[in-house]
C-alpha atoms as a printed R data frame, in Angstrom:
   type eleno elety resid chain resno      x        y        z
1  ATOM     1    CA   VAL     A     1 31.999 -123.977 -114.823
2  ATOM     2    CA   ASP     A     2 33.729 -127.044 -113.363
3  ATOM     3    CA   GLU     A     3 32.272 -126.509 -109.913
4  ATOM     4    CA   LYS     A     4 28.754 -125.795 -111.223
5  ATOM     5    CA   VAL     A     5 28.736 -128.895 -113.445
6  ATOM     6    CA   PHE     A     6 29.999 -131.091 -110.627
7  ATOM     7    CA   ARG     A     7 27.522 -129.696 -108.086
8  ATOM     8    CA   LYS     A     8 24.536 -129.834 -110.394
9  ATOM     9    CA   HIS     A     9 25.215 -132.960 -112.504
10 ATOM    10    CA   CYS     A    10 27.986 -134.852 -110.610
11 ATOM    11    CA   ILE     A    11 30.338 -134.802 -113.603
12 ATOM    12    CA   SER     A    12 34.004 -134.099 -112.895
13 ATOM    13    CA   ARG     A    13 36.490 -132.312 -115.135
14 ATOM    14    CA   GLU     A    14 38.412 -135.575 -115.556
15 ATOM    15    CA   GLU     A    15 35.281 -137.345 -116.812
16 ATOM    16    CA   ILE     A    16 34.668 -134.550 -119.353
17 ATOM    17    CA   GLU     A    17 38.266 -134.707 -120.578
18 ATOM    18    CA   LYS     A    18 38.153 -138.490 -120.827
19 ATOM    19    CA   ALA     A    19 34.894 -138.381 -122.806
20 ATOM    20    CA   LEU     A    20 36.187 -135.743 -125.243
21 ATOM    21    CA   LEU     A    21 39.794 -136.862 -125.634
22 ATOM    22    CA   LEU     A    22 40.165 -140.567 -124.904
23 ATOM    23    CA   ASP     A    23 36.824 -141.927 -125.990
24 ATOM    24    CA   GLU     A    24 35.645 -141.517 -129.579
25 ATOM    25    CA   PRO     A    25 32.971 -138.875 -129.023
26 ATOM    26    CA   LYS     A    26 30.396 -137.886 -131.594
27 ATOM    27    CA   HIS     A    27 30.172 -134.180 -132.347
28 ATOM    28    CA   PHE     A    28 27.128 -132.291 -133.544
29 ATOM    29    CA   ARG     A    29 26.840 -128.592 -134.377
30 ATOM    30    CA   THR     A    30 24.008 -126.748 -132.628
31 ATOM    31    CA   ARG     A    31 21.887 -123.908 -133.968
32 ATOM    32    CA   ALA     A    32 23.637 -121.470 -131.650
33 ATOM    33    CA   GLY     A    33 26.989 -122.188 -133.331
34 ATOM    34    CA   ARG     A    34 28.262 -124.292 -130.454
35 ATOM    35    CA   TYR     A    35 28.994 -128.001 -130.413
36 ATOM    36    CA   LEU     A    36 27.422 -130.952 -128.640
37 ATOM    37    CA   GLY     A    37 29.841 -133.744 -127.891
38 ATOM    38    CA   ILE     A    38 28.460 -137.051 -126.662
39 ATOM    39    CA   GLY     A    39 30.922 -139.477 -125.148
40 ATOM    40    CA   PHE     A    40 30.976 -142.584 -123.008
41 ATOM    41    CA   THR     A    41 33.026 -143.093 -119.858
42 ATOM    42    CA   GLU     A    42 31.168 -145.118 -117.229
43 ATOM    43    CA   ARG     A    43 28.000 -143.501 -118.572
44 ATOM    44    CA   TYR     A    44 26.974 -141.407 -121.541
45 ATOM    45    CA   ILE     A    45 27.549 -137.702 -121.048
46 ATOM    46    CA   SER     A    46 26.670 -134.719 -123.220
47 ATOM    47    CA   ILE     A    47 29.051 -131.785 -123.333
48 ATOM    48    CA   ILE     A    48 28.153 -128.390 -124.780
49 ATOM    49    CA   TYR     A    49 31.266 -126.476 -125.787
50 ATOM    50    CA   ASP     A    50 32.440 -123.544 -127.885
51 ATOM    51    CA   ASN     A    51 35.367 -123.946 -130.263
52 ATOM    52    CA   ARG     A    52 35.796 -120.513 -131.884
53 ATOM    53    CA   SER     A    53 39.354 -119.930 -130.676
54 ATOM    54    CA   GLY     A    54 40.560 -123.419 -131.618
55 ATOM    55    CA   VAL     A    55 40.366 -124.510 -127.975
56 ATOM    56    CA   ALA     A    56 37.267 -126.228 -126.623
57 ATOM    57    CA   VAL     A    57 35.691 -124.151 -123.849
58 ATOM    58    CA   VAL     A    58 33.147 -126.218 -121.941
59 ATOM    59    CA   ILE     A    59 29.846 -124.436 -121.348
60 ATOM    60    CA   THR     A    60 28.089 -127.278 -119.532
61 ATOM    61    CA   ALA     A    61 27.978 -131.062 -119.259
62 ATOM    62    CA   TYR     A    62 25.245 -133.396 -118.107
63 ATOM    63    CA   PRO     A    63 24.150 -137.061 -118.310
64 ATOM    64    CA   SER     A    64 22.801 -137.834 -121.779
65 ATOM    65    CA   SER     A    65 19.112 -138.373 -122.370
66 ATOM    66    CA   GLN     A    66 17.752 -141.402 -124.254
67 ATOM    67    CA   TRP     A    67 17.406 -139.522 -127.566
68 ATOM    68    CA   GLN     A    68 21.040 -138.330 -127.292
69 ATOM    69    CA   ILE     A    69 22.242 -141.879 -126.640
70 ATOM    70    CA   ARG     A    70 20.331 -143.068 -129.730
71 ATOM    71    CA   MET     A    71 21.961 -140.263 -131.777
72 ATOM    72    CA   TYR     A    72 25.395 -141.349 -130.480
73 ATOM    73    CA   LYS     A    73 24.806 -144.982 -131.428
74 ATOM    74    CA   ARG     A    74 23.471 -144.098 -134.901
75 ATOM    75    CA   LYS     A    75 26.394 -141.920 -135.954
């Protein structure tokens, strides 16, 4: 997953960890039972992850769209 996300969206593992752990991300539950975390490092990034086992397993991450940034700022 790390390599695919970096190749496709230019987001490193360190940036994902920083957005989820160091920043104060906003979390939203999706219809599929996964979570959407939106965080800010040098830019806003959206992270889709699964948390069933108590450990966040990143599915994908990508730069946030305008509607996701508005959701982040509202919450």
